[in-house]
Each structure stands twice: as structure tokens, then as C-alpha cells.
């Protein structure tokens, strides 16, 4: 089984990330090997619970643990600060102590909110990530970013709090919708763009979900290896880790402008990567022809490459500044030198001015 070790140098600790088809049916054994306490709270959402909840809970019970489950409504609207009191109440009612365990079973929303609960309940309790979407398996379950949204914006409250273990079963991806799978592919393609030309070229040769699934363990292991290497170098996201945000500045603005109802995260990032690359090419920062390659690979993997309504860019750009992560007048933008190599530049809103005028040209 591919097993990666993610080091957390600041805390002088590390945790394992295991990737194996059918790992979900080994949960009892895996958790018993890690955890010698008594109580486990599993946090999941309704969709994941319907597919895998009973299986996971039964295995844990058979392994001798006392187990309860919190089932959240699915979707980003669950990931708010206002969801936290009810979660904490259930942890208290169950009598969970610092020597017990929380398991996050789900996608990015479940992982983020559960990780935040684990980071703050009793000032910190151990947790395990069992990510069930492609996006969570290659990105959000690795690297310790946990948190919730505020009415003022996404991910504005949170912590860097690492799990004890990440268990990735690629077979659970079979039950994802095509859109959710494609969303994860946007992040997979991003890794190729910023760090790995070989990954990019392999993905370029694939053009269906089935072809990706045929090599899914390799795809996930490759992405997680990149992510862990980046996070080990810059856990707190002040330099190297920012490279992971390629396409995200514009992507987040697109998501927010349409109130998170029209473009999903992956779709926003896909369009963001195309437009960012096009602007950087025009400014001589990115090798000519790069944008064309990105458009082709996104099309291969059923992702959009431009807005349906390009005139909306004029309205979308102010959302870059509304994003609380972007300091006023001082933007960190990730540009590709070429496929497989990225760097960070400090710029401002003028970087995007041609976007407002030109829309999606390629
Ligand atoms: N998803 C970006 C990061 O973990 O830094």
C-alpha cells in the first residue's frame, strides 16, 4: 500500500497518509492500530452516511470502540461558524475527552469543520481524516488547514491542525457525481501545472473519468506527494505553499460573484487557471502556448475554460479585493513559467485589467 509520511517540523511530529483501494473495509484494523482509547465520534454528512456510514460505524463497533455519529447536512452552507455550537454540544453529551478520537468521514466541508472542532474542543483532541471526494483526497485532507466560513467570507476562522492519520480509499470515488469528480480533477491538473510536467502530460493523454480511475492510486499518490512536500516546507502558508493557489484568486472571486450557485470550486479554479495563464502569457511571464495546453487538458476532463457570460468579468474583479485574504492593493499571484514550474509575484489589481477589457480570448 502506498504510504506517505507527512512531517510537521514545527511540532516535531509526523502522520501517515495511506492510499489503497478498499481501505474503507479495513477501518477497524487501521484505527485499532492507531488508537487505544475508548470513544470515537464520527462526523459525516447525509450523502456520505447513506453510502458508507453504517459500514464504518459497524467496523469500529466490532473493533470494540464506543461510537457515535454526527450527520451534517451536505454542502458548503454547513461549513459555518454557526454550526459549531451544535457539534460541540454533541461531543460534550457523548462525554468525549481529550484521550478520545474524532473521525472526519467526508469531503472538504466535513474535513474542514471536523478538523476545526477537533482543534478547538477541549483545546485540541486527536482526529483522523477519511476523505471521500477526489478534492479532499488530493488537497484538503492533507496539510492541516481546518476552519469554517463567516458571513463575511469563506475560511475566515480556522487553524493549522494536523490529523493523526489520513486514510484514502480511491474506490469511494465511484459514488461521486461527475461534477464532483471533475472538481477534484481541477486540483489534480493544478498540481501538474505548478510542479509536475510528467503528471500534466499523463493527464493530457486521458480524456475520461474511467481512464483516470484506471490509474487513480498513482494520481492520488503523485498529488499527495507534491502537497506534502510543499506543506513540509511552508506549513503556515507564507511562501511555497501559496503556489497551491494557482488559479484560485480569480476562481474564488468567480465562485463568490455567483453566490456559490453557478460555478463550483473546481470550475472556478479551472477558469481562473486559464485566465491567469493567458494574462501572464500576454505580459511575457509565462511561456507562449501554455494557456492552449491548459485549455485542452481541462476540456479533456470536463471542466469549463471560460465564463458563459464574459461581460461579467467587470463585476467579478471587485470580488478579488472583497476576498479578505487579499490585502488591499497587494496581491500575491501565482504564475507559471511553463507547465510544471510556478512562481509567486506580488502585484495589484492592474494585473487583471486586460481581463476586464478583453474577456476570454483564446
Ligand atoms: N488548499 C491549499 C492549501 O492547503 O494550502
Tab-separated table of C-alpha atoms and ligand atoms in Angstrom:
chain	number	residue	atom	x	y	z
A	1	UNK	CA	0.000	0.000	0.000
A	2	UNK	CA	1.420	3.445	-0.852
A	3	UNK	CA	2.139	5.188	2.431
A	4	UNK	CA	3.445	8.727	2.695
A	5	UNK	CA	4.716	10.336	5.867
A	6	UNK	CA	3.835	13.990	6.278
A	7	UNK	CA	6.301	15.726	8.601
A	8	UNK	CA	5.249	18.697	10.718
A	9	UNK	CA	8.682	20.178	11.509
A	10	UNK	CA	7.384	22.920	13.833
A	11	UNK	CA	5.784	20.336	16.131
A	12	UNK	CA	8.448	17.680	15.554
A	13	UNK	CA	5.719	15.204	14.661
A	14	UNK	CA	4.512	13.424	11.569
A	15	UNK	CA	1.498	11.485	10.371
A	16	UNK	CA	0.876	8.762	7.831
A	17	UNK	CA	-1.203	9.056	4.728
A	18	UNK	CA	-2.280	5.659	3.406
A	19	UNK	CA	-3.695	5.146	-0.061
A	20	UNK	CA	-5.259	1.810	-1.020
A	21	UNK	CA	-8.293	0.536	-2.873
A	22	UNK	CA	-10.768	-0.973	-0.381
A	23	UNK	CA	-9.069	0.629	2.628
A	24	UNK	CA	-12.518	1.571	3.918
A	25	UNK	CA	-13.170	-2.076	4.720
A	26	UNK	CA	-10.022	-2.102	6.916
A	27	UNK	CA	-11.039	0.865	9.077
A	28	UNK	CA	-11.459	-1.170	12.276
A	29	UNK	CA	-7.947	-2.591	11.944
A	30	UNK	CA	-6.375	0.763	10.983
A	31	UNK	CA	-7.966	2.693	13.850
A	32	UNK	CA	-7.187	-0.061	16.394
A	33	UNK	CA	-3.518	0.130	15.380
A	34	UNK	CA	-3.521	3.889	15.979
A	35	UNK	CA	-5.830	4.490	18.918
A	36	UNK	CA	-6.001	2.753	22.264
A	37	UNK	CA	-8.781	4.912	23.794
A	38	UNK	CA	-12.460	4.112	24.103
A	39	UNK	CA	-14.778	6.613	22.446
A	40	UNK	CA	-14.907	7.735	18.823
A	41	UNK	CA	-17.170	10.402	17.343
A	42	UNK	CA	-17.556	10.035	13.572
A	43	UNK	CA	-18.582	13.238	11.794
A	44	UNK	CA	-20.005	12.880	8.306
A	45	UNK	CA	-22.745	14.267	6.048
A	46	UNK	CA	-26.040	12.765	4.890
A	47	UNK	CA	-24.751	11.793	1.429
A	48	UNK	CA	-21.647	10.017	2.688
A	49	UNK	CA	-23.556	8.490	5.596
A	50	UNK	CA	-26.016	6.904	3.147
A	51	UNK	CA	-23.181	5.305	1.193
A	52	UNK	CA	-20.610	4.378	3.843
A	53	UNK	CA	-21.800	5.432	7.320
A	54	UNK	CA	-23.147	2.135	8.655
A	55	UNK	CA	-20.197	0.172	7.264
A	56	UNK	CA	-17.672	2.411	9.048
A	57	UNK	CA	-19.635	2.577	12.321
A	58	UNK	CA	-20.138	-1.198	12.410
A	59	UNK	CA	-16.462	-1.893	11.820
A	60	UNK	CA	-15.468	0.474	14.617
A	61	UNK	CA	-18.004	-1.102	16.986
A	62	UNK	CA	-16.804	-4.586	16.080
A	63	UNK	CA	-13.276	-3.409	16.881
A	64	UNK	CA	-14.517	-2.673	20.423
A	65	UNK	CA	-14.946	1.105	20.355
A	66	UNK	CA	-17.897	3.057	21.719
A	67	UNK	CA	-19.013	5.035	18.696
A	68	UNK	CA	-21.461	7.843	17.952
A	69	UNK	CA	-22.062	9.741	14.754
A	70	UNK	CA	-22.895	13.335	13.841
A	71	UNK	CA	-24.570	13.549	10.441
A	72	UNK	CA	-24.423	17.057	8.966
A	73	UNK	CA	-26.446	18.409	6.040
A	74	UNK	CA	-24.327	18.208	2.863
A	75	UNK	CA	-22.907	21.328	1.197
A	76	UNK	CA	-20.787	24.416	1.848
A	77	UNK	CA	-23.600	26.118	3.799
A	78	UNK	CA	-22.899	23.630	6.621
A	79	UNK	CA	-19.331	24.895	6.979
A	80	UNK	CA	-20.253	27.945	9.011
A	81	UNK	CA	-19.259	29.125	12.445
A	82	UNK	CA	-22.915	28.850	13.457
A	83	UNK	CA	-22.788	25.042	13.003
A	84	UNK	CA	-20.161	24.750	15.725
A	85	UNK	CA	-22.238	25.016	18.962
A	86	UNK	CA	-24.435	22.053	17.991
A	87	UNK	CA	-21.357	19.980	17.164
A	88	UNK	CA	-19.640	20.868	20.453
A	89	UNK	CA	-22.855	20.033	22.364
A	90	UNK	CA	-22.932	16.552	20.841
A	91	UNK	CA	-19.256	15.991	21.690
A	92	UNK	CA	-19.952	17.022	25.297
A	93	UNK	CA	-23.124	14.911	25.557
A	94	UNK	CA	-21.169	11.881	24.351
A	95	UNK	CA	-18.600	12.632	27.071
A	96	UNK	CA	-15.693	12.797	24.645
A	97	UNK	CA	-12.439	13.504	26.499
A	98	UNK	CA	-9.011	14.582	25.322
A	99	UNK	CA	-7.899	10.978	25.156
A	100	UNK	CA	-10.684	10.057	22.726
A	101	UNK	CA	-10.865	10.447	18.942
A	102	UNK	CA	-12.852	12.222	16.239
A	103	UNK	CA	-13.039	10.872	12.683
A	104	UNK	CA	-13.925	13.082	9.710
A	105	UNK	CA	-15.638	10.898	7.096
A	106	UNK	CA	-16.473	13.002	4.048
A	107	UNK	CA	-15.377	15.643	1.591
A	108	UNK	CA	-13.709	19.001	2.113
A	109	UNK	CA	-16.564	20.540	4.095
A	110	UNK	CA	-16.718	17.663	6.577
A	111	UNK	CA	-12.916	17.552	6.861
A	112	UNK	CA	-12.597	21.293	7.451
A	113	UNK	CA	-15.397	21.629	10.004
A	114	UNK	CA	-14.478	18.419	11.851
A	115	UNK	CA	-10.831	19.391	11.934
A	116	UNK	CA	-11.796	22.780	13.345
A	117	UNK	CA	-13.952	21.113	16.004
A	118	UNK	CA	-11.040	18.789	16.850
A	119	UNK	CA	-8.600	21.707	17.033
A	120	UNK	CA	-10.744	23.673	19.459
A	121	UNK	CA	-12.792	21.174	21.524
A	122	UNK	CA	-11.074	20.888	24.922
A	123	UNK	CA	-8.224	22.868	23.304
A	124	UNK	CA	-7.487	20.036	20.930
A	125	UNK	CA	-8.363	16.361	20.516
A	126	UNK	CA	-6.925	13.806	18.086
A	127	UNK	CA	-8.620	13.333	14.740
A	128	UNK	CA	-8.364	11.150	11.665
A	129	UNK	CA	-9.282	12.162	8.124
A	130	UNK	CA	-11.098	9.708	5.844
A	131	UNK	CA	-11.636	11.869	2.749
A	132	UNK	CA	-14.327	10.678	0.342
A	133	UNK	CA	-14.105	13.165	-2.546
A	134	UNK	CA	-11.244	13.484	-5.013
A	135	UNK	CA	-10.720	17.097	-3.957
A	136	UNK	CA	-10.428	16.111	-0.308
A	137	UNK	CA	-8.172	13.135	-1.110
A	138	UNK	CA	-5.626	15.185	-3.065
A	139	UNK	CA	-5.898	18.510	-1.286
A	140	UNK	CA	-7.947	19.437	1.759
A	141	UNK	CA	-7.281	16.357	3.934
A	142	UNK	CA	-3.510	16.892	3.673
A	143	UNK	CA	-1.670	19.787	5.263
A	144	UNK	CA	-3.686	20.666	8.342
A	145	UNK	CA	-5.781	23.598	7.170
A	146	UNK	CA	-9.079	23.403	9.051
A	147	UNK	CA	-11.745	26.033	9.503
A	148	UNK	CA	-15.185	27.420	8.840
A	149	UNK	CA	-16.795	30.270	6.925
A	150	UNK	CA	-18.184	33.509	8.341
A	151	UNK	CA	-20.991	35.576	6.777
A	152	UNK	CA	-18.172	37.946	5.683
A	153	UNK	CA	-16.332	35.278	3.682
A	154	UNK	CA	-15.012	31.741	3.338
A	155	UNK	CA	-12.418	30.151	5.644
A	156	UNK	CA	-12.048	33.262	7.791
A	157	UNK	CA	-11.818	31.316	11.059
A	158	UNK	CA	-9.600	28.288	11.409
A	159	UNK	CA	-6.329	26.735	12.435
A	160	UNK	CA	-3.412	24.707	11.219
A	161	UNK	CA	-4.218	21.435	12.955
A	162	UNK	CA	-2.982	18.152	11.569
A	163	UNK	CA	-4.727	14.777	11.710
A	164	UNK	CA	-3.113	11.711	13.305
A	165	UNK	CA	-3.711	9.718	10.130
A	166	UNK	CA	-5.256	10.121	6.664
A	167	UNK	CA	-6.907	7.042	5.141
A	168	UNK	CA	-7.609	7.315	1.422
A	169	UNK	CA	-9.705	4.678	-0.340
A	170	UNK	CA	-9.881	5.569	-4.053
A	171	UNK	CA	-12.815	3.182	-4.566
A	172	UNK	CA	-15.153	5.525	-2.673
A	173	UNK	CA	-14.791	7.907	-5.626
A	174	UNK	CA	-17.061	5.546	-7.611
A	175	UNK	CA	-20.121	7.058	-5.928
A	176	UNK	CA	-19.228	10.693	-6.734
A	177	UNK	CA	-21.227	12.690	-9.262
A	178	UNK	CA	-19.388	13.554	-12.479
A	179	UNK	CA	-19.270	17.171	-11.384
A	180	UNK	CA	-17.689	16.350	-8.046
A	181	UNK	CA	-15.118	14.128	-9.756
A	182	UNK	CA	-14.314	16.895	-12.277
A	183	UNK	CA	-13.984	19.365	-9.386
A	184	UNK	CA	-11.233	17.212	-7.908
A	185	UNK	CA	-9.596	16.939	-11.332
A	186	UNK	CA	-9.185	20.724	-11.399
A	187	UNK	CA	-6.890	20.418	-8.359
A	188	UNK	CA	-5.136	17.378	-9.831
A	189	UNK	CA	-4.429	19.344	-13.039
A	190	UNK	CA	-3.259	22.279	-10.927
A	191	UNK	CA	-0.542	20.092	-9.365
A	192	UNK	CA	0.654	19.210	-12.867
A	193	UNK	CA	0.672	22.885	-13.841
A	194	UNK	CA	2.668	24.119	-10.862
A	195	UNK	CA	5.016	21.223	-10.089
A	196	UNK	CA	4.931	18.200	-12.347
A	197	UNK	CA	5.134	18.232	-16.132
A	198	UNK	CA	5.084	14.423	-16.195
A	199	UNK	CA	1.757	14.347	-14.315
A	200	UNK	CA	0.401	17.036	-16.655
A	201	UNK	CA	1.436	15.058	-19.750
A	202	UNK	CA	-0.128	11.852	-18.430
A	203	UNK	CA	-3.380	13.640	-17.646
A	204	UNK	CA	-3.340	15.164	-21.123
A	205	UNK	CA	-3.423	11.644	-22.573
A	206	UNK	CA	-6.545	10.778	-20.586
A	207	UNK	CA	-9.963	12.049	-21.523
A	208	UNK	CA	-12.477	10.269	-19.318
A	209	UNK	CA	-13.180	9.555	-15.676
A	210	UNK	CA	-12.694	5.835	-16.397
A	211	UNK	CA	-9.171	6.418	-17.708
A	212	UNK	CA	-8.293	8.417	-14.595
A	213	UNK	CA	-9.772	5.718	-12.339
A	214	UNK	CA	-7.587	3.096	-14.051
A	215	UNK	CA	-4.539	4.922	-12.620
A	216	UNK	CA	-6.164	6.549	-9.626
A	217	UNK	CA	-3.770	5.314	-6.937
A	218	UNK	CA	-0.817	6.742	-8.879
A	219	UNK	CA	-2.674	10.015	-9.495
A	220	UNK	CA	-3.554	10.455	-5.810
A	221	UNK	CA	-0.106	9.425	-4.583
A	222	UNK	CA	1.567	11.844	-7.018
A	223	UNK	CA	-0.641	14.754	-5.933
A	224	UNK	CA	-0.301	13.976	-2.217
A	225	UNK	CA	3.481	13.718	-2.569
A	226	UNK	CA	3.556	17.216	-4.081
A	227	UNK	CA	1.224	18.572	-1.440
A	228	UNK	CA	3.150	17.070	1.479
A	229	UNK	CA	6.476	18.324	0.113
A	230	UNK	CA	5.089	21.849	-0.224
A	231	UNK	CA	3.429	21.802	3.204
A	232	UNK	CA	6.534	20.443	4.931
A	233	UNK	CA	8.471	23.383	3.556
A	234	UNK	CA	5.922	26.052	4.428
A	235	UNK	CA	3.271	24.795	6.822
A	236	UNK	CA	1.878	28.232	7.670
A	237	UNK	CA	1.372	29.343	4.045
A	238	UNK	CA	3.720	32.295	3.828
A	239	UNK	CA	5.743	31.330	0.742
A	240	UNK	CA	5.996	27.981	-1.106
A	241	UNK	CA	2.501	26.814	-0.063
A	242	UNK	CA	0.983	29.800	-1.859
A	243	UNK	CA	1.887	28.070	-5.145
A	244	UNK	CA	-1.068	25.780	-4.452
A	245	UNK	CA	-3.298	28.789	-5.072
A	246	UNK	CA	-2.620	28.892	-8.819
A	247	UNK	CA	-5.939	29.947	-10.415
A	248	UNK	CA	-7.609	30.326	-7.031
A	249	UNK	CA	-7.614	34.130	-6.659
A	250	UNK	CA	-9.831	34.558	-9.689
A	251	UNK	CA	-11.567	31.221	-9.059
A	252	UNK	CA	-12.708	32.298	-5.581
A	253	UNK	CA	-13.950	35.627	-6.988
A	254	UNK	CA	-15.965	33.765	-9.659
A	255	UNK	CA	-17.490	31.446	-7.061
A	256	UNK	CA	-18.386	34.356	-4.781
A	257	UNK	CA	-19.798	36.618	-7.513
A	258	UNK	CA	-22.337	33.938	-8.461
A	259	UNK	CA	-23.117	33.262	-4.757
A	260	UNK	CA	-21.578	29.770	-4.962
A	261	UNK	CA	-24.590	28.659	-7.038
A	262	UNK	CA	-23.348	28.700	-10.641
A	263	UNK	CA	-19.687	27.675	-10.617
A	264	UNK	CA	-18.312	25.071	-8.232
A	265	UNK	CA	-14.855	25.450	-6.659
A	266	UNK	CA	-13.184	23.289	-9.299
A	267	UNK	CA	-14.934	25.090	-12.136
A	268	UNK	CA	-13.902	28.478	-10.753
A	269	UNK	CA	-10.307	27.302	-10.379
A	270	UNK	CA	-10.330	25.876	-13.927
A	271	UNK	CA	-11.424	29.185	-15.441
A	272	UNK	CA	-9.058	31.010	-13.086
A	273	UNK	CA	-6.075	28.940	-14.287
A	274	UNK	CA	-6.891	29.658	-17.945
A	275	UNK	CA	-7.346	33.399	-17.484
A	276	UNK	CA	-4.355	33.763	-15.183
A	277	UNK	CA	-2.166	31.922	-17.654
A	278	UNK	CA	-3.474	33.983	-20.571
A	279	UNK	CA	-2.768	37.272	-18.768
A	280	UNK	CA	0.688	36.097	-17.696
A	281	UNK	CA	1.478	34.973	-21.248
A	282	UNK	CA	0.468	38.377	-22.577
A	283	UNK	CA	2.760	40.015	-20.036
A	284	UNK	CA	5.665	37.775	-21.045
A	285	UNK	CA	5.713	35.948	-17.703
A	286	UNK	CA	4.582	32.562	-18.992
A	287	UNK	CA	5.895	30.533	-21.920
A	288	UNK	CA	3.814	31.051	-25.075
A	289	UNK	CA	1.410	28.186	-25.759
A	290	UNK	CA	0.889	27.291	-22.084
A	291	UNK	CA	-2.704	28.572	-21.987
A	292	UNK	CA	-3.621	26.482	-25.002
A	293	UNK	CA	-2.335	23.354	-23.243
A	294	UNK	CA	-4.297	24.187	-20.085
A	295	UNK	CA	-7.492	24.690	-22.090
A	296	UNK	CA	-7.023	21.347	-23.829
A	297	UNK	CA	-6.389	19.401	-20.614
A	298	UNK	CA	-9.382	20.991	-18.854
A	299	UNK	CA	-11.627	20.145	-21.793
A	300	UNK	CA	-10.363	16.539	-21.652
A	301	UNK	CA	-11.537	16.380	-18.059
A	302	UNK	CA	-14.956	18.009	-18.487
A	303	UNK	CA	-14.053	21.337	-16.905
A	304	UNK	CA	-15.040	24.796	-18.166
A	305	UNK	CA	-12.387	27.071	-19.635
A	306	UNK	CA	-14.309	30.326	-19.797
A	307	UNK	CA	-17.270	32.081	-18.285
A	308	UNK	CA	-20.623	31.628	-20.008
A	309	UNK	CA	-21.007	35.416	-19.806
A	310	UNK	CA	-17.589	37.091	-20.305
A	311	UNK	CA	-19.125	40.543	-19.693
A	312	UNK	CA	-19.403	39.533	-16.025
A	313	UNK	CA	-15.634	39.935	-15.530
A	314	UNK	CA	-16.045	43.657	-14.901
A	315	UNK	CA	-18.330	42.823	-11.974
A	316	UNK	CA	-16.234	39.888	-10.772
A	317	UNK	CA	-12.933	41.719	-10.372
A	318	UNK	CA	-14.001	43.739	-7.319
A	319	UNK	CA	-14.615	40.386	-5.603
A	320	UNK	CA	-10.869	39.800	-5.663
A	321	UNK	CA	-10.486	42.748	-3.327
A	322	UNK	CA	-13.522	41.731	-1.277
A	323	UNK	CA	-11.763	38.422	-0.568
A	324	UNK	CA	-10.363	39.111	2.901
A	325	UNK	CA	-7.222	37.112	2.128
A	326	UNK	CA	-6.121	39.654	-0.486
A	327	UNK	CA	-4.566	42.639	1.244
A	328	UNK	CA	-5.737	45.905	-0.204
A	329	UNK	CA	-3.665	46.837	-3.214
A	330	UNK	CA	-1.201	43.985	-2.662
A	331	UNK	CA	-1.982	40.681	-4.348
A	332	UNK	CA	0.079	37.500	-4.339
A	333	UNK	CA	-0.474	35.919	-7.745
A	334	UNK	CA	0.893	32.561	-8.840
A	335	UNK	CA	2.108	32.461	-12.423
A	336	UNK	CA	3.530	29.559	-14.396
A	337	UNK	CA	6.928	29.923	-16.009
A	338	UNK	CA	5.947	26.893	-18.054
A	339	UNK	CA	3.967	23.731	-17.377
A	340	UNK	CA	5.434	22.164	-14.227
A	341	UNK	CA	7.057	25.318	-12.857
A	342	UNK	CA	5.389	28.165	-10.950
A	343	UNK	CA	6.410	31.240	-9.043
A	344	UNK	CA	4.760	33.876	-6.896
A	345	UNK	CA	4.638	37.509	-7.913
A	346	UNK	CA	3.463	40.464	-5.885
A	347	UNK	CA	1.181	42.645	-7.940
A	348	UNK	CA	-2.084	44.567	-7.698
A	349	UNK	CA	-5.469	44.762	-9.368
A	350	UNK	CA	-3.941	46.157	-12.574
A	351	UNK	CA	-2.648	42.636	-13.317
A	352	UNK	CA	-6.237	41.747	-14.177
A	353	UNK	CA	-7.131	44.928	-16.115
A	354	UNK	CA	-6.880	43.268	-19.546
A	355	UNK	CA	-9.314	40.638	-18.358
A	356	UNK	CA	-11.936	43.313	-17.807
A	357	UNK	CA	-11.434	44.670	-21.296
A	358	UNK	CA	-10.762	41.510	-23.265
A	359	UNK	CA	-12.731	38.697	-21.670
A	360	UNK	CA	-11.848	35.172	-22.743
A	361	UNK	CA	-9.952	35.495	-25.979
A	362	UNK	CA	-8.356	32.074	-26.572
B	1	LIG	N1	-5.559	24.085	-0.426
B	1	LIG	C1	-4.445	24.905	-0.314
B	1	LIG	C2	-3.588	24.605	0.869
B	1	LIG	O1	-3.784	23.616	1.527
B	1	LIG	O2	-2.707	25.378	1.160
